[in-house]
Coordinates of C-alpha atoms in Angstrom, one line a residue:
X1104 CA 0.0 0.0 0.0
X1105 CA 1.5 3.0 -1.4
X1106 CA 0.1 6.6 0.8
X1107 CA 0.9 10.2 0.1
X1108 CA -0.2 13.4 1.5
X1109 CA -0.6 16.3 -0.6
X1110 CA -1.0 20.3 0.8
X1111 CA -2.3 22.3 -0.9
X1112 CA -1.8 26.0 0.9
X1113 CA -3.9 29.5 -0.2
X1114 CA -4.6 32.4 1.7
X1115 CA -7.5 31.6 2.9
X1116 CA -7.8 28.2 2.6
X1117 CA -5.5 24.8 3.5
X1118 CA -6.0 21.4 1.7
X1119 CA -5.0 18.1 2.8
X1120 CA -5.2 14.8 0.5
X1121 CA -4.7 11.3 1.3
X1122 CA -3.7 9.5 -1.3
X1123 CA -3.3 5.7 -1.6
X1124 CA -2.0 4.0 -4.3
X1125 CA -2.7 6.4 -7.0
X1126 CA -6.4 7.4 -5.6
X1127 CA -7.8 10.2 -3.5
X1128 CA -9.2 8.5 -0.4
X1129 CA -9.5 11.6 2.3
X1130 CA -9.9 15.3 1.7
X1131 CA -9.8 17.6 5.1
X1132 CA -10.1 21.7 4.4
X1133 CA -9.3 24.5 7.0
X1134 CA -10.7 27.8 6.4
X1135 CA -9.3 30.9 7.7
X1136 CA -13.1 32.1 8.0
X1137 CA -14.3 28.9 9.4
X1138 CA -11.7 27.0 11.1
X1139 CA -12.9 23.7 12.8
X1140 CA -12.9 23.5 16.9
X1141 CA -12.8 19.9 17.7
X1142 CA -10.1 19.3 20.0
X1143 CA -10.0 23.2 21.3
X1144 CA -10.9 23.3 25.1
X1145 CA -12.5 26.2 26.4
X1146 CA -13.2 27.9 29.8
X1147 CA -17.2 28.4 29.4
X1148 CA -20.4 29.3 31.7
X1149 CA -23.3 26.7 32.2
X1150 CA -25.8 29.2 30.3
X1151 CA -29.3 27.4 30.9
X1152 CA -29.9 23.4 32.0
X1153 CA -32.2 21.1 31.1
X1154 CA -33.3 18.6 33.5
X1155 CA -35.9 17.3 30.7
X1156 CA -32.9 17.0 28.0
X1157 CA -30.5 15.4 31.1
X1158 CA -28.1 18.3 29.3
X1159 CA -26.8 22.2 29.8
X1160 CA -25.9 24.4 27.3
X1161 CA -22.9 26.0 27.8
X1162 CA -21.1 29.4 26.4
X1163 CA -18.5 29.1 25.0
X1164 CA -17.8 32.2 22.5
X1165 CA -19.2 30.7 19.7
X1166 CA -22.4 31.8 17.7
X1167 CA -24.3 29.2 19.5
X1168 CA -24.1 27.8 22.9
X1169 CA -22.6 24.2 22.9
X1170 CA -24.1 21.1 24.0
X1171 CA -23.3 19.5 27.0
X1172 CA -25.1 16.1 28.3
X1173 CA -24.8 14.7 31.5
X1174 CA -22.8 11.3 30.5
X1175 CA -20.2 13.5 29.0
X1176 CA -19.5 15.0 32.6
X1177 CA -16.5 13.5 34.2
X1178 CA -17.6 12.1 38.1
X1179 CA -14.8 9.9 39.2
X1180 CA -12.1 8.2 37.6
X1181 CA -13.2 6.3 33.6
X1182 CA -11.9 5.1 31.4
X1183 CA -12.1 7.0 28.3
X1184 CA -10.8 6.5 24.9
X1185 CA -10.1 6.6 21.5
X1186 CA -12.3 4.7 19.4
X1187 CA -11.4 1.1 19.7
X1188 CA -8.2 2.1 21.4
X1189 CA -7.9 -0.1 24.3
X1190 CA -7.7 -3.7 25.2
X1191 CA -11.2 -4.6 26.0
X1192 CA -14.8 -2.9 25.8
X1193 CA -15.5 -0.7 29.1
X1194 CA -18.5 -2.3 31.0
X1195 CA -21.9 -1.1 30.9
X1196 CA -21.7 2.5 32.4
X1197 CA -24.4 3.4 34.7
X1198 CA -26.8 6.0 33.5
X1199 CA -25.8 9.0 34.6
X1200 CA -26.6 11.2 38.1
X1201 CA -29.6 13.7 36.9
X1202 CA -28.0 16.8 35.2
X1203 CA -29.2 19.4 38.1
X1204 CA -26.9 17.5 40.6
X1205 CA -23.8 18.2 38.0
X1206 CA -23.5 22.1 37.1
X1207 CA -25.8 24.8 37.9
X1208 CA -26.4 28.1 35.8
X1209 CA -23.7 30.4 36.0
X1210 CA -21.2 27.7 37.0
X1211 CA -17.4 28.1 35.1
X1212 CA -16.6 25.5 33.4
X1213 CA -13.6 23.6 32.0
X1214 CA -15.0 21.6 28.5
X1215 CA -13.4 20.4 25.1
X1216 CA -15.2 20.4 21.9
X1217 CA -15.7 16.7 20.5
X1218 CA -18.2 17.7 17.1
X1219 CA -18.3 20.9 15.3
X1220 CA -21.3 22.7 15.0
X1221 CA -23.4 21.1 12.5
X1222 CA -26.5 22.4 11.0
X1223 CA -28.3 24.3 13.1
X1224 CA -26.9 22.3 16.0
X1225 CA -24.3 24.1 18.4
X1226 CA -21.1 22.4 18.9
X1227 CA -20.7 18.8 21.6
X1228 CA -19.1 19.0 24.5
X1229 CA -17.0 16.9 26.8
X1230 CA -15.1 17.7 30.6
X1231 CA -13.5 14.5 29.9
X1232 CA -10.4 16.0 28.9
X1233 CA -8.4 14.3 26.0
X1234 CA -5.5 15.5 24.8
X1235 CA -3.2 14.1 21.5
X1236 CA 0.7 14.0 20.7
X1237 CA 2.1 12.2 18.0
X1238 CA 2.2 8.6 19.9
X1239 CA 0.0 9.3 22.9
X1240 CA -3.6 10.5 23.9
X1241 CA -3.5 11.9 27.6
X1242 CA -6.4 11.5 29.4
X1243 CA -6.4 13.9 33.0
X1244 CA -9.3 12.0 34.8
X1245 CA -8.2 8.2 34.2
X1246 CA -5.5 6.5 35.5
X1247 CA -6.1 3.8 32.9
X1248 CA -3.1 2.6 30.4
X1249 CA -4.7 1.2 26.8
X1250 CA -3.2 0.1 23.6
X1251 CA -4.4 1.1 20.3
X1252 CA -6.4 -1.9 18.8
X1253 CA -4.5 -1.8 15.7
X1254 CA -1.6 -2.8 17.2
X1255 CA -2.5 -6.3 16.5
X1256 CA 1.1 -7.8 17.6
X1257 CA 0.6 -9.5 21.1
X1258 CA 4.0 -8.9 22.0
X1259 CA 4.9 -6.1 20.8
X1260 CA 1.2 -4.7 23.0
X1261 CA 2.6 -6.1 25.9
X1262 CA 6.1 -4.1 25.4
X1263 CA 4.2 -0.7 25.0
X1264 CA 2.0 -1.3 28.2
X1265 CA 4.9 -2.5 30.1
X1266 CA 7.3 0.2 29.1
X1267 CA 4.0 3.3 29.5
X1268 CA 3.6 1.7 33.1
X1269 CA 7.4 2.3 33.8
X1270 CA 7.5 5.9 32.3
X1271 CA 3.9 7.4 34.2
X1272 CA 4.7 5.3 37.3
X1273 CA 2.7 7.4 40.5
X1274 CA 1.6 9.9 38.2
X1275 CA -2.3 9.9 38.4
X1276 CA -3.0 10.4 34.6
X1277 CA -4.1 8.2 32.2
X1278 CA -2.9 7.2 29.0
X1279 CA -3.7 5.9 25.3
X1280 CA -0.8 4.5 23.2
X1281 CA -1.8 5.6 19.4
X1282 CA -1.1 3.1 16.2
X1283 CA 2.2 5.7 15.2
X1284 CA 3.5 4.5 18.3
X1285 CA 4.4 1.0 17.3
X1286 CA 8.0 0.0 17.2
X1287 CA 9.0 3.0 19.0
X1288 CA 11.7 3.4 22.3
X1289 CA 11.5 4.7 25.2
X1290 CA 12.6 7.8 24.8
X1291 CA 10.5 9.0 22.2
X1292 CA 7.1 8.2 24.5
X1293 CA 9.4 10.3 27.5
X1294 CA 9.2 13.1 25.4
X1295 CA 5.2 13.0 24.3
X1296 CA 4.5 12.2 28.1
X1297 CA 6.7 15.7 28.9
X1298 CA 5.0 17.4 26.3
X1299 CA 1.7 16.3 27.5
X1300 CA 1.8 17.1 30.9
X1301 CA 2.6 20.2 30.3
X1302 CA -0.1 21.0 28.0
X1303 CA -2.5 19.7 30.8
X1304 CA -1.1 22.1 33.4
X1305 CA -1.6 25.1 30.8
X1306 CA -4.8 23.9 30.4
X1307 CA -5.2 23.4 34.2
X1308 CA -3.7 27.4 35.0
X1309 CA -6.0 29.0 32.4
X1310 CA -8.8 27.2 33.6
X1311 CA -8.6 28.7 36.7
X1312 CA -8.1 32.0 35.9
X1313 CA -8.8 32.5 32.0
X1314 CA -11.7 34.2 30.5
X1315 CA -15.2 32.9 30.3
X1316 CA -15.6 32.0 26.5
X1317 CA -11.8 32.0 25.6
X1318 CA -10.0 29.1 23.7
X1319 CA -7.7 27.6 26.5
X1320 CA -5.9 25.3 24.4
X1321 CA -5.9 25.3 20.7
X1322 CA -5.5 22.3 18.5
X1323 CA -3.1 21.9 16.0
X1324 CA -3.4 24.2 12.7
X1325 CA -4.7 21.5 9.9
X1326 CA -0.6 20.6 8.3
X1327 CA 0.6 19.7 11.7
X1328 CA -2.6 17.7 12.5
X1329 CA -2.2 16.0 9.0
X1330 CA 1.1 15.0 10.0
X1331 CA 0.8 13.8 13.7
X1332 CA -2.4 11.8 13.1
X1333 CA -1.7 10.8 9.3
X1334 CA 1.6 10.2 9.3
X1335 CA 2.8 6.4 9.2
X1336 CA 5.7 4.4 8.3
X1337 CA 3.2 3.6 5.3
X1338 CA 2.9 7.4 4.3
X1339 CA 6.0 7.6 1.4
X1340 CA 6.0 11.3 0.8
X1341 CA 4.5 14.4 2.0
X1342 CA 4.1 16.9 -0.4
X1343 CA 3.4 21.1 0.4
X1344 CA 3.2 23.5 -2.2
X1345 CA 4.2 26.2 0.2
X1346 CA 7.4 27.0 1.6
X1347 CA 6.4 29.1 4.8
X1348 CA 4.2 26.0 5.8
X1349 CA 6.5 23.3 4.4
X1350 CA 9.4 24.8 6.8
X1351 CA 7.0 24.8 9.8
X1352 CA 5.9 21.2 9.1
X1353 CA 9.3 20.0 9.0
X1354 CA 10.7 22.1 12.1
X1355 CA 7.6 20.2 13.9
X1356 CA 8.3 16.7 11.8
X1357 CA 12.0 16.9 13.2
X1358 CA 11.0 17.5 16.7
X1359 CA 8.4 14.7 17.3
X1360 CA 9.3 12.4 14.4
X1361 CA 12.9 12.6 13.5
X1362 CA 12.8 9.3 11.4
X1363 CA 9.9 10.1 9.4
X1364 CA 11.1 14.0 8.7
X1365 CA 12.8 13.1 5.7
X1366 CA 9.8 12.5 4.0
X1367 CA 8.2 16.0 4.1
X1368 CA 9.1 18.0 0.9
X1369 CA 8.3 21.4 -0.8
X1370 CA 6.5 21.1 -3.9
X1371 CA 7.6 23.5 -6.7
X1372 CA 6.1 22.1 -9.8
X1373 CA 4.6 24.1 -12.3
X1374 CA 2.0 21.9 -12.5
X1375 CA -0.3 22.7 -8.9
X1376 CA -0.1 20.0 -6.2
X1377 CA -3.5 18.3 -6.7
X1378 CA -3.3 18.0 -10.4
X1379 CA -1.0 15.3 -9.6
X1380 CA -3.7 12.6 -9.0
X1381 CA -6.6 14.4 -10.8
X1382 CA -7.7 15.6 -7.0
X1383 CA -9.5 18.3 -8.3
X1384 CA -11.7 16.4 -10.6
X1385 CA -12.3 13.3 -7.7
X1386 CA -13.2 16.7 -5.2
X1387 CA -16.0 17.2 -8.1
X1388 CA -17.1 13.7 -8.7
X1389 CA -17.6 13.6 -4.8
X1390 CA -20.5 16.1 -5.2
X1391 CA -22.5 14.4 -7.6
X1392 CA -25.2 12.1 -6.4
X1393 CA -24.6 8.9 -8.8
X1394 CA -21.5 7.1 -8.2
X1395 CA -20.1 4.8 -11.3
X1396 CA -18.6 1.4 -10.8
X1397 CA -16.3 0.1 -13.3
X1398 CA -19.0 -3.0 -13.8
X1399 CA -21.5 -0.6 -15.2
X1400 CA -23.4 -0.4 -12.0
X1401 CA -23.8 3.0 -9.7
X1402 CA -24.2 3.9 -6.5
X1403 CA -26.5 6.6 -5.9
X1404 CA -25.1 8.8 -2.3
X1405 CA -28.3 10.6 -0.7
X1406 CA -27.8 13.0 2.4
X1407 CA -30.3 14.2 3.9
X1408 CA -31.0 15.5 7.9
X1409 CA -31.5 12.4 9.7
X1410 CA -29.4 9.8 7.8
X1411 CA -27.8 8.6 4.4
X1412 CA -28.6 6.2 2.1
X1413 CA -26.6 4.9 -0.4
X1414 CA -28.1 2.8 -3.1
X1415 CA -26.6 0.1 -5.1
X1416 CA -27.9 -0.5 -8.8
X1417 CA -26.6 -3.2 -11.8
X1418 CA -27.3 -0.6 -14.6
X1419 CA -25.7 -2.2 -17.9
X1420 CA -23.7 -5.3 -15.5
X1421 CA -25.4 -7.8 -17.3
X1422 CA -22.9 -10.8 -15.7
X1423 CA -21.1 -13.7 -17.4
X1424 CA -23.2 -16.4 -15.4
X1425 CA -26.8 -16.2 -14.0
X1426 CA -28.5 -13.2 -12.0
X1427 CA -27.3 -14.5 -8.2
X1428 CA -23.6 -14.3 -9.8
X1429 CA -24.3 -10.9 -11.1
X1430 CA -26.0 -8.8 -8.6
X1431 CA -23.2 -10.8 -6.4
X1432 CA -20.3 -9.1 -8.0
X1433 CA -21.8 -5.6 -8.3
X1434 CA -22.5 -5.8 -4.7
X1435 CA -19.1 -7.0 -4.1
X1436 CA -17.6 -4.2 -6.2
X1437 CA -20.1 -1.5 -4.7
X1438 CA -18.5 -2.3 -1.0
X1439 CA -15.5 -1.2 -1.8
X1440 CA -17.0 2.0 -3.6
X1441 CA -19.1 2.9 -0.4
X1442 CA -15.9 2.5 2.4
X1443 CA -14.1 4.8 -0.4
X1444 CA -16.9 6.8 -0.6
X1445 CA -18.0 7.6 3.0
X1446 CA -14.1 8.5 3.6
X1447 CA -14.0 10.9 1.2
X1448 CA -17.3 12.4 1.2
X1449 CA -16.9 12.2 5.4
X1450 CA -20.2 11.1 5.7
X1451 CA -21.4 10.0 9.3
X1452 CA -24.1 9.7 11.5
X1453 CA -26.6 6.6 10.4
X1454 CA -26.0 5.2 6.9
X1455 CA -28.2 2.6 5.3
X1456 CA -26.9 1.0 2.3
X1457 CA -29.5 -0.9 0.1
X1458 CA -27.2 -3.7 -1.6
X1459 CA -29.0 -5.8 -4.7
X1460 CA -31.2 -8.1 -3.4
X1461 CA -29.1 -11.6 -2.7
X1462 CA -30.6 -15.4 -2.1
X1463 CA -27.1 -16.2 -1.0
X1464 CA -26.2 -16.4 2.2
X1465 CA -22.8 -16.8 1.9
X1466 CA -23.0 -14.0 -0.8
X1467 CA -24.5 -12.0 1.9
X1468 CA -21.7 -12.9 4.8
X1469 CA -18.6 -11.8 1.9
X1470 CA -20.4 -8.4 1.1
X1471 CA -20.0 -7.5 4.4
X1472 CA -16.8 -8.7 5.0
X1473 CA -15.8 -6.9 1.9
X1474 CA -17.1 -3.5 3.7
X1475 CA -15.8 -4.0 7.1
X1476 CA -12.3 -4.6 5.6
X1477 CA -12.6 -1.2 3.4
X1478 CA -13.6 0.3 6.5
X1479 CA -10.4 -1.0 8.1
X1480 CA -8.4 1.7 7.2
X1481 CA -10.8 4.6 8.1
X1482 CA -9.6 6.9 11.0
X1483 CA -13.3 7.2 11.8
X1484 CA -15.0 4.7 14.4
X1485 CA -17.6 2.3 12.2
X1486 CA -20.3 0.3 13.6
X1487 CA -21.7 -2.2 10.4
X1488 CA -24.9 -4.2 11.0
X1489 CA -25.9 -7.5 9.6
X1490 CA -28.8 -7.6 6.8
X1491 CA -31.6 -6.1 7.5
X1492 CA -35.1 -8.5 7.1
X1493 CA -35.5 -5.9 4.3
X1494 CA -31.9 -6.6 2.9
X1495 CA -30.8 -3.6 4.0
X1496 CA -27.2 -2.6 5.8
X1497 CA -27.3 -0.3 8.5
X1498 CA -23.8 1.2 10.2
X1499 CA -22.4 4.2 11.8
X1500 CA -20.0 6.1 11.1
X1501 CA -18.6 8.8 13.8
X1502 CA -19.6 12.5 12.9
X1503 CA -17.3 15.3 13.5
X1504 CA -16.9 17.7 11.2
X1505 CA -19.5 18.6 8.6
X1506 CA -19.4 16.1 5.5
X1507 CA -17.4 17.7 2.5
X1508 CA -20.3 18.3 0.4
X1509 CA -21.5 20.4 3.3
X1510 CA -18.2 22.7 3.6
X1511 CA -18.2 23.3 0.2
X1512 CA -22.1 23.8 -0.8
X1513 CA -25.3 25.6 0.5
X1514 CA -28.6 24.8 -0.1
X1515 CA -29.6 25.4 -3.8
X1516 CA -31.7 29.1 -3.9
X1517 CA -33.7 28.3 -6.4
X1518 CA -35.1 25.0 -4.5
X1519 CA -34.7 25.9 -1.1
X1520 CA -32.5 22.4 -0.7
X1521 CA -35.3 20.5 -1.6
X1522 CA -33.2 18.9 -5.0
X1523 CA -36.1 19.8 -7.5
X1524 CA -38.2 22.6 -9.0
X1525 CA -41.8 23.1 -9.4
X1526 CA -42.5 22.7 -13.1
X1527 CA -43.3 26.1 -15.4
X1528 CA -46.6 24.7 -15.6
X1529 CA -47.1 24.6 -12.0
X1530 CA -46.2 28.0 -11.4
X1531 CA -48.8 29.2 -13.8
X1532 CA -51.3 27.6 -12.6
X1533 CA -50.1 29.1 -9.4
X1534 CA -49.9 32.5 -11.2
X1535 CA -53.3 31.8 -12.6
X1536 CA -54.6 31.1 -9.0
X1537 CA -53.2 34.5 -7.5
X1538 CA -54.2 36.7 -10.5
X1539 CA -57.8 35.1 -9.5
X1540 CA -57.7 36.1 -5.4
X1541 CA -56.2 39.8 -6.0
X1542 CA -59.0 40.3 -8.9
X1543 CA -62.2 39.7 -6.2
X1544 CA -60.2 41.8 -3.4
X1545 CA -59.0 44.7 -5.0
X1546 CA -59.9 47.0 -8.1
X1547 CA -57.9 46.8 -11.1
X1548 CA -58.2 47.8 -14.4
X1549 CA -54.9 45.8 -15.5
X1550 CA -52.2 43.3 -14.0
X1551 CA -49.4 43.1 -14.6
X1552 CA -47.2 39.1 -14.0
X1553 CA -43.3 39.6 -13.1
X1554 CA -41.8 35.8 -13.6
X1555 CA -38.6 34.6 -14.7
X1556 CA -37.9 34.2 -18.2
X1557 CA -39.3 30.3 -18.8
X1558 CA -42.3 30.8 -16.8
X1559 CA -43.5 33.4 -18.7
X1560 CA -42.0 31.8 -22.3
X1561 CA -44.2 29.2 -21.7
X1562 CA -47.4 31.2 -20.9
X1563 CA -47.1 33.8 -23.4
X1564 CA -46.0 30.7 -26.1
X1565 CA -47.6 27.3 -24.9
X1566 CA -50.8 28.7 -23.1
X1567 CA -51.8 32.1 -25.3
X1568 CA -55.3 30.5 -25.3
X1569 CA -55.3 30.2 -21.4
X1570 CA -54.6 33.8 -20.7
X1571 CA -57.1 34.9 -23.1
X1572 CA -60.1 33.0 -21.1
X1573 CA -58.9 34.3 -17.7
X1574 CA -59.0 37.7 -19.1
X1575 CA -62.4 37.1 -20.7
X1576 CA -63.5 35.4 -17.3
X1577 CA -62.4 38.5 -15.4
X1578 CA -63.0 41.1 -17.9
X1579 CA -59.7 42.6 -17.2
X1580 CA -56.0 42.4 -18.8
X1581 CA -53.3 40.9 -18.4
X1582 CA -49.8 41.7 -18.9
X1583 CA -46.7 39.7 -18.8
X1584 CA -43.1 40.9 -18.0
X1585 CA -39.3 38.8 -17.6
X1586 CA -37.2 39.2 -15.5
X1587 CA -33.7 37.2 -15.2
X1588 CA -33.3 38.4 -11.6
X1589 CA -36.3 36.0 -10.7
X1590 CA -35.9 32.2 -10.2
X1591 CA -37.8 29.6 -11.6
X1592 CA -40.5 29.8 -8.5
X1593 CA -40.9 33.8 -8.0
X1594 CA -43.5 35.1 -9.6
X1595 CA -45.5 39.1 -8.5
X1596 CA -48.8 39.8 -9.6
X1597 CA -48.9 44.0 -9.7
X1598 CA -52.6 45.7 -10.2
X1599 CA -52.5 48.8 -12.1

């Protein structure tokens, strides 16, 4: 498996592609007018609680209060944890004390930020501290020592937890050791455990006397990120197209991983940075709703609110054998498409994926298989579901961040969002409606219809004969006038 990272720096915006073997697989964007907050901790103020919600909502200086339920409120010594980062699952926690008995209104409060705001929805928060280096994850109110799951070598699991216990001994704070970690000495974890601590004693002396509403502790700007949490022995090259960044990346790349620094390197080509692998045109195809497979099947990808739904179709697959062999391999083919595709799109939430229907069963067990080992790689935490009765695959995939078409789109202002547009013939008979009301309520001699150009192309073309019965119904006249400034759906009825 072959991986690059690609930057792509402007001023006012930073791009970050993963690229593995040739093909675009993750796309993160920063935004000087809209950087993310996940990871920033802040000093805030309980604002209102919600005994019926078993949640506060707390400021922090954003446009919206943030979101605070009661199980994210740290009581006594837990055990949290990167997803599927340590050796076992936690037991059952109890539900949590009722919210009231937590924080009152008015109360100062030390919280981190675990999902952006999304929608309409103000940001999530925790007081379960987490804080990432490049080969640990400190955790303030556990005392607990895990081992990334990934690290799949018994022995070499047993080294890292032996050797963590050694270095932390009698210090009261908890630990994760990260994937990037494998293979690596003593010395190296020394360092992040230094570095850590005294990041949580920053975080501990502005707490105290910081702000209400002020960032305590920032997160990483997105390159540095990029290379702490992407960056693995697998990772070949990193390439930045700017200098200023690429010389901050390395001076951080040669303090916290000297072996790997070697790697990073300025791009200078005439050609840009993302023309390299066609990124652009993949950051395109990742907006459209219809997804081709090399079989001749498609996916179609459908966000909405509450969920996605991703829809597998044969199109012109016609198969080499019988039906069960065909709708087998375009499902087969279309679970690889979907792990690509939730990665790069960064869908999450609930996502229901309608597969051709199979008889199969074994068909059935190797589809999934097929999609949990795409999701392997996906720095995300996935939850995949058996079929559904209905043959339908249900999964989760951790949310975050706003998907990409999200950050890069609004909703369409001719629509409203909704995806389609009332037909021309619709709006006239709408227009034919209002011209109607305003006649029996108001004098008139003459109206006049403002409409966008095809709405009124299609009356004063197609439906001639219409108009003239409603003005011989109403015994008045009518008048009809474009205008490019109106969308499809606008439409003004004036009485003159």
């Amino acid at each position: 498996m072959s991986e690059e990272l690609l930057i792509n720096v402007t001023p006012r915006e930073t791009r970050v592609a993963l690229v593995e073997n040739g093909m675009l697989q993750e796309l993160h964007i920063e935004r000087a007018s809209r950087r993310g907050v996940v990871g920033n901790v802040y000093k805030g103020r309980v604002q209102r609680v919600m005994p019926g919600m078993q949640a506060a909502f707390v400021e922090i200086g954003l446009d919206r209060a943030a979101f605070l339920h009661a199980s994210d409120i740290v009581r006594t010594p837990s055990e949290p944890a990167e997803p599927g980062a340590v050796d076992a699952p936690p037991a059952p926690a109890a539900p949590p004390p009722a919210i009231a008995s937590l924080v009152h209104e008015g109360q100062d409060i030390v919280v981190q930020v675990v999902k952006d705001p999304i929608s309409s929805k103000g940001a999530r928060l925790t007081t379960q501290i987490s804080i990432p280096s490049r080969y640990l994850v400190l955790l303030p109110y556990s005392r607990v020592i895990g081992v990334s799951a990934r690290i799949e070598d018994e022995a070499e699991r047993a080294r890292l937890k032996s050797l963590m216990a050694e270095l932390v001994d009698g210090s009261g704070l908890g630990y994760i050791v990260r994937t990037n970690a494998e293979g690596q000495g003593a010395e190296a974890l020394a360092e992040d455990i230094a570095y850590l601590r005294r990041a949580w004693q920053m975080i501990r002396d502005a707490g105290t006397g910081g702000a209400v509403g002020k960032a305590i502790y920032d997160d990483l700007s997105l390159p540095l990120r990029a290379l702490r949490d992407m960056m693995g022995r697998e990772v070949d090259k990193v390439r930045v197209d700017s200098r200023e960044t690429y010389e901050r990346m390395l001076a951080f790349a040669r303090q916290f991983m000297p072996d790997l620094a070697e790697r990073v390197e300025h791009y200078s080509g005439e050609r840009p940075v993302f023309d390299l692998y066609g990124i652009e045109e993949e950051i395109q195809r990742a907006m459209l709703k219809e997804v081709p497979l090399k079989s001749g099947g498609h996916l179609i990808v459908d966000q909405t609110e509450a969920m996605t739904t991703v829809d597998v179709n044969t199109g012109s697959f016609l198969g080499q054998r019988n039906l069960e062999e065909t709708v087998y391999r375009t499902n087969l083919e279309a679970a690889q498409a979907v792990a690509r595709q939730l990665r790069l799109r960064n869908l999450g939430g609930i996502i229901i994926i309608d597969f051709i229907d199979m008889i199969d069963e074994e068909h059935k067990r190797q589809v999934l298989r097929t999609l949990e080992k795409g999701l392997a790689r996906d720095h995300a935490k996935t939850a995949v579901h058996d079929f559904s009765p209905l043959g339908l695959v249900e999964m989760t995939r951790k949310r975050t961040t706003e998907s990409l078409e999200r950050q890069l789109c609004e909703p369409c202002h001719e629509c409203g969002g909704r995806g389609s547009l009332k037909t021309g013939e619709t709006i006239m008979n709408e227009i034919f409606r209002e011209i109607t009301r305003a006649v029996r309520q108001f004098e008139a001699s003459q109206l006049l219809v403002i409409a966008s150009p095809a709405v009124v192309s299609k009356i004063t073309e197609e439906e001639s004969a219409a108009v003239a019965e409603l003005e011989e119904f109403l015994g008045k006249g009518i008048r009809f006038q474009a205008d490019d400034q109106y969308a499809q759906e606008q439409f003004d009825v004036v009485l003159l």
